Tab-separated table of C-alpha atoms in Angstrom:
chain	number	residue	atom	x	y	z
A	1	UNK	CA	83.860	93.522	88.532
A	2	UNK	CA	80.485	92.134	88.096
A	3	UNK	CA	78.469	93.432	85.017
A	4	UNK	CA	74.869	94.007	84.913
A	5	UNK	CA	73.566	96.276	82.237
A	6	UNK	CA	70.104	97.552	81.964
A	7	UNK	CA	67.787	99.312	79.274
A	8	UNK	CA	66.653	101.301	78.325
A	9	UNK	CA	68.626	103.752	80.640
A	10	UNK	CA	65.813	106.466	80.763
A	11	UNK	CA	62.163	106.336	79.246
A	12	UNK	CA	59.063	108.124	79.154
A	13	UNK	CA	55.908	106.424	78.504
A	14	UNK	CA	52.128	107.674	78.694
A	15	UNK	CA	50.041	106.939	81.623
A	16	UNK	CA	47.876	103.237	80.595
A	17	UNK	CA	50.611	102.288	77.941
A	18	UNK	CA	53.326	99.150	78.527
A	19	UNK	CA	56.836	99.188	79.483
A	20	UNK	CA	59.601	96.680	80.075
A	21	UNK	CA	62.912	97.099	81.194
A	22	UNK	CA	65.549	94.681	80.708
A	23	UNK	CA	68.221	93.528	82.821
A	24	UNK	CA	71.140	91.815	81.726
A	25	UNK	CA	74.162	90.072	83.860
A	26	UNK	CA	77.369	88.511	83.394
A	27	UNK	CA	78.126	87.308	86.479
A	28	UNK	CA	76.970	83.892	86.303
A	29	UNK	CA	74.434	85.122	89.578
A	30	UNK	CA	71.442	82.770	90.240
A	31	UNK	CA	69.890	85.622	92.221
A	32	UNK	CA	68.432	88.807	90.071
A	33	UNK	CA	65.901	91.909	91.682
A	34	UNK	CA	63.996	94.266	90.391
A	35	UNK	CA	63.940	97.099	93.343
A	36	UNK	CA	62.586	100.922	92.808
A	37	UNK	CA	63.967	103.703	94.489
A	38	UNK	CA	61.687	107.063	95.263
A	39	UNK	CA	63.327	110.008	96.815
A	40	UNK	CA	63.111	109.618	100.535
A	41	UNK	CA	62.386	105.254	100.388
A	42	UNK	CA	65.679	104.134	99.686
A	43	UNK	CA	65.172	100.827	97.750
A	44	UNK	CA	61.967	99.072	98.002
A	45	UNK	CA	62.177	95.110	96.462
A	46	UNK	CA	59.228	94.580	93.493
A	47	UNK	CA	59.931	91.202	91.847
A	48	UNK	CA	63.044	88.768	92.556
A	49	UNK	CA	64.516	85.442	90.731
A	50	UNK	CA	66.598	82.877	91.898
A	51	UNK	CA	65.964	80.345	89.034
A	52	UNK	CA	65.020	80.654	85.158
A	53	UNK	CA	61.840	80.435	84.663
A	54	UNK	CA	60.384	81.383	88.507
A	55	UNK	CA	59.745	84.523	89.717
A	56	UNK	CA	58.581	85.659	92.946
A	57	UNK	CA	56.872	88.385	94.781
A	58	UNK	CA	59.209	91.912	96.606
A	59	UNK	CA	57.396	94.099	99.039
A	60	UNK	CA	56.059	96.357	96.515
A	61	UNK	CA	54.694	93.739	93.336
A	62	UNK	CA	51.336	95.347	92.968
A	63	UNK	CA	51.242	96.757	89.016
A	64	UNK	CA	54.374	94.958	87.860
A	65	UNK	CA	55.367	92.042	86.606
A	66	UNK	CA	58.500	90.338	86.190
A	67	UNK	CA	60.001	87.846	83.567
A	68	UNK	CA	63.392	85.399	83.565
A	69	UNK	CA	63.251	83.698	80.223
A	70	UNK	CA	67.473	82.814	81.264
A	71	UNK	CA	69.762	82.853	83.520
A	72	UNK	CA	71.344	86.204	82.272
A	73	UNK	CA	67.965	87.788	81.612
A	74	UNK	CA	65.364	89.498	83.947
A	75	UNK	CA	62.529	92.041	82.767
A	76	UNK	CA	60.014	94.351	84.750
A	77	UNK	CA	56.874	94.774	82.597
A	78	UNK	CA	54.440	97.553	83.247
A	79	UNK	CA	50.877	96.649	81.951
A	80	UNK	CA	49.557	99.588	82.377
A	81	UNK	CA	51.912	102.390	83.359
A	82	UNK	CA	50.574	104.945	86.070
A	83	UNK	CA	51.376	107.967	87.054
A	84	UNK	CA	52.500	107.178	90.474
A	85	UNK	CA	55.408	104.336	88.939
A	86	UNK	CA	57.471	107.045	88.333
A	87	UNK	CA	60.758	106.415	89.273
A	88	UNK	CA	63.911	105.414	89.053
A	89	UNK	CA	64.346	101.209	88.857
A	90	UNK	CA	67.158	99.095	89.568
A	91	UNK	CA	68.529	95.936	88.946
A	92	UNK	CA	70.729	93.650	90.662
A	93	UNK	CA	72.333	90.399	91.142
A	94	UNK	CA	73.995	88.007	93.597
A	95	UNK	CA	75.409	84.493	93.632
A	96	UNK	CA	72.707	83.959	96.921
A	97	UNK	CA	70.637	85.327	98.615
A	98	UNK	CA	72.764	87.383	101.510
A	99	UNK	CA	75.495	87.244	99.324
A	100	UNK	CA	76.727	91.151	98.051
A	101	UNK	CA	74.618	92.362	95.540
A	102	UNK	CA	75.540	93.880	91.927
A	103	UNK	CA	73.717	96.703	90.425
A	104	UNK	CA	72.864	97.996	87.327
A	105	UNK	CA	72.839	101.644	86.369
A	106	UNK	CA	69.027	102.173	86.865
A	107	UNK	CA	66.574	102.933	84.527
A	108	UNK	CA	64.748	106.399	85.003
A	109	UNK	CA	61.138	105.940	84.072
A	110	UNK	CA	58.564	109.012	83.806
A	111	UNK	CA	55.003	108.495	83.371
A	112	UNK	CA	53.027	111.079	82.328
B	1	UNK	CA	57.180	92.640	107.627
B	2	UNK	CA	60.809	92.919	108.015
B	3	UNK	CA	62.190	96.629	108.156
B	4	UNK	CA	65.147	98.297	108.473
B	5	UNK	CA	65.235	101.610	109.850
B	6	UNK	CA	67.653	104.540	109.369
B	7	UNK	CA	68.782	107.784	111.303
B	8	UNK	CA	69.062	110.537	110.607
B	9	UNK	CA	67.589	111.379	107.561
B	10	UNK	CA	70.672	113.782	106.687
B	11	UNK	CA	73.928	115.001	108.145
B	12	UNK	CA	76.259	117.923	107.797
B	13	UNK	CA	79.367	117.083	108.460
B	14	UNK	CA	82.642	119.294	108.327
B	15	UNK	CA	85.660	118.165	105.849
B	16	UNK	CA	87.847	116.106	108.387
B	17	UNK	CA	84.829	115.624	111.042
B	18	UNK	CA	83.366	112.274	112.227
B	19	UNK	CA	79.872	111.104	110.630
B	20	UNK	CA	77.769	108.322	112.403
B	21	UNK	CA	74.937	106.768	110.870
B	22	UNK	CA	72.929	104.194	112.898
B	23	UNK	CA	70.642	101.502	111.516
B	24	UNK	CA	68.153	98.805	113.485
B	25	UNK	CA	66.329	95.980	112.288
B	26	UNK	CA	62.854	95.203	113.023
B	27	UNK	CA	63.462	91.231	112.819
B	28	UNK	CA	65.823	89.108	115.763
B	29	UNK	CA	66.657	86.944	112.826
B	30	UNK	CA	68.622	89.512	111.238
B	31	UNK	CA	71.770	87.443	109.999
B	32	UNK	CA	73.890	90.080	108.345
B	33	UNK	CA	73.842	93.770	108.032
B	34	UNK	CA	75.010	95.529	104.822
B	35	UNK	CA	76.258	99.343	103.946
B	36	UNK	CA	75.879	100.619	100.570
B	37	UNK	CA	77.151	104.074	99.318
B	38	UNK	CA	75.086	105.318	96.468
B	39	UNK	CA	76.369	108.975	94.919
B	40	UNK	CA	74.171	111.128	93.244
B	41	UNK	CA	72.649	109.871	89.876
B	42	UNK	CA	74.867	106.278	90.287
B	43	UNK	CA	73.988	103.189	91.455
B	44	UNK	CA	74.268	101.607	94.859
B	45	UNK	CA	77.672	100.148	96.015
B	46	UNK	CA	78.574	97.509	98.590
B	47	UNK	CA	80.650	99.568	101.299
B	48	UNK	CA	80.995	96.810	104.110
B	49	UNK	CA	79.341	93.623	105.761
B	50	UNK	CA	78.611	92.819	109.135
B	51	UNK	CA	77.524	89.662	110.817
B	52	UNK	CA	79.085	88.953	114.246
B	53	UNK	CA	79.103	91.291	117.234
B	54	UNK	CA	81.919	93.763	117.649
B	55	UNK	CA	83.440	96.070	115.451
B	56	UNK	CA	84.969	95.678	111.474
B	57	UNK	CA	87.411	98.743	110.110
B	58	UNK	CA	88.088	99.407	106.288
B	59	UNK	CA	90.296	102.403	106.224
B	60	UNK	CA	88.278	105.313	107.651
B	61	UNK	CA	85.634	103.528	107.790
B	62	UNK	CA	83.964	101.392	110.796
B	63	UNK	CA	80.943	99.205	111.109
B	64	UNK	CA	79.483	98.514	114.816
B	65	UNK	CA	77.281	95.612	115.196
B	66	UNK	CA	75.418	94.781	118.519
B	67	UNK	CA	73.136	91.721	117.351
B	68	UNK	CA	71.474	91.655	120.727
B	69	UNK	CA	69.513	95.335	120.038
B	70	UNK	CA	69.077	94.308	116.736
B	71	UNK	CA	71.538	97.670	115.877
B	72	UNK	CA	74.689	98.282	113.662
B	73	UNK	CA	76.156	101.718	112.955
B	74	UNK	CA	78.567	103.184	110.469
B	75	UNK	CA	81.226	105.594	111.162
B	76	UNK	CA	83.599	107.906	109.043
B	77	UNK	CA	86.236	109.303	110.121
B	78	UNK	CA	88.444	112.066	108.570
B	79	UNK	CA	85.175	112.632	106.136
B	80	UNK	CA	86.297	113.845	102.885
B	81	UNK	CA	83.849	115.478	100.023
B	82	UNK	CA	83.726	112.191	98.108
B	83	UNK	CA	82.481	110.905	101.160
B	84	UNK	CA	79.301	113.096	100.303
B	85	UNK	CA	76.386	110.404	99.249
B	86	UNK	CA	73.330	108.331	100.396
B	87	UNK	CA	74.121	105.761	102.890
B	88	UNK	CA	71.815	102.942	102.767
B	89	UNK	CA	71.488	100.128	105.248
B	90	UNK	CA	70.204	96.788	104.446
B	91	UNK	CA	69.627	93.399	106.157
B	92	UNK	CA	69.154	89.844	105.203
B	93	UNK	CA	67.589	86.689	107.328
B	94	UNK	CA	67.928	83.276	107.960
B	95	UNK	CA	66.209	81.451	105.368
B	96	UNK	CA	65.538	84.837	103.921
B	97	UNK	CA	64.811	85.876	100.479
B	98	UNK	CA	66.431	89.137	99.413
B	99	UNK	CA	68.147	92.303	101.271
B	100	UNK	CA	65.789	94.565	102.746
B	101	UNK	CA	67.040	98.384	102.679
B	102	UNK	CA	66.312	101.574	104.891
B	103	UNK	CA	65.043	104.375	103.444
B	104	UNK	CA	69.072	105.914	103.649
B	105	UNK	CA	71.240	108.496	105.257
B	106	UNK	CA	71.841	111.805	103.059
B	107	UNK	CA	75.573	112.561	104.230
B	108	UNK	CA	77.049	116.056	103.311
B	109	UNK	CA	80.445	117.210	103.954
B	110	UNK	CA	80.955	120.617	104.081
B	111	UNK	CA	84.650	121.945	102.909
């Protein structure tokens, strides 16, 4: 079964501070995603990789950014954490794009 | 945009019933069509796959595609209460980038 782990698993951070989440995978997967998921918008795409070092843009990329310093290894950073990025973010991998995709756990974040 | 629309928002069904979920896609380039199963407080799971016309069965379950309206549909039969979960739909495109997902079906079966 594929692996991809993220952290931390559940934070809460002050509205205006920073936050990362990390996302690590086993799998060998070119592909990694950062999507969030609000009650009532199923999964909605932020940041994507398909190569270290090159990141590009989801649907939703306004107030994040994303990071893939390795193959194994993609972040979300929060600047400057709002109220309204409350939720719960997941990450995921594939061999290719299309291909199925692996997810993590999530990460529950709560600004406040 | 590309989208991927979902309905109904939620379903009841009874223990042993039928549950149909449909999905569309707001793109003709639509290459596949995905269903995830995602139970409460887990992560999403890869259910089944679609990408030609016609009809795939897994066990009680049954994916419908019809590529030329753009429209696939899930079915479950026998429902159980595991069966209970958020159904989302997703699609990916030629030359495409990453799945796209619906916003979900909430399906509840009722003992």
């Amino acid at each position: 079964e594929a692996a991809v782990t993220q952290s931390p698993r559940s934070k809460v951070a002050v509205t205006g501070g920073k936050v990362t989440l990390s996302c690590h995978q086993t799998n060998n997967h070119d592909y990694m995603y950062w999507y969030r998921q609000d009650t009532g918008h199923g999964l909605r795409l932020i940041h994507y990789s398909y190569v270290a070092d090159s990141t590009e843009k989801g649907d939703i990329p306004d107030g994040y950014k994303a990071s893939r310093p390795s193959q194994e290894n993609f972040s979300l950073i929060l600047e400057l954490a709002s109220l309204s990025q409350t939720a719960v973010y997941f990450c995921a991998s594939n061999a290719r794009s299309g291909n199925t995709l692996y997810f993590g756990e999530g990460s529950r974040l709560i600004v406040v | 945009q590309q989208k991927v629309q979902q309905s109904p928002e939620s379903l009841i069904v009874p223990e042993g019933g039928m549950a149909s979920l449909n999905c569309t896609s707001s793109d003709r380039n639509v290459d596949y069509f995905w269903w995830y199963r995602q139970h409460s407080g887990k992560s999403p799971k890869m259910l089944m796959s679609i990408f030609s016309n016609g009809e795939k069965e897994e066990g009680r379950f049954t994916v419908h595609l019809n590529k030329a309206s753009l429209h696939t549909s899930l079915h479950i039969r026998d429902s159980q209460p595991s069966d209970s979960a958020l159904y989302l739909c997703a699609a990916s495109w030629q030359g495409g980038r990453a799945l796209i997902f619906g916003t979900g079906t909430t399906v509840s079966v009722s003992p």
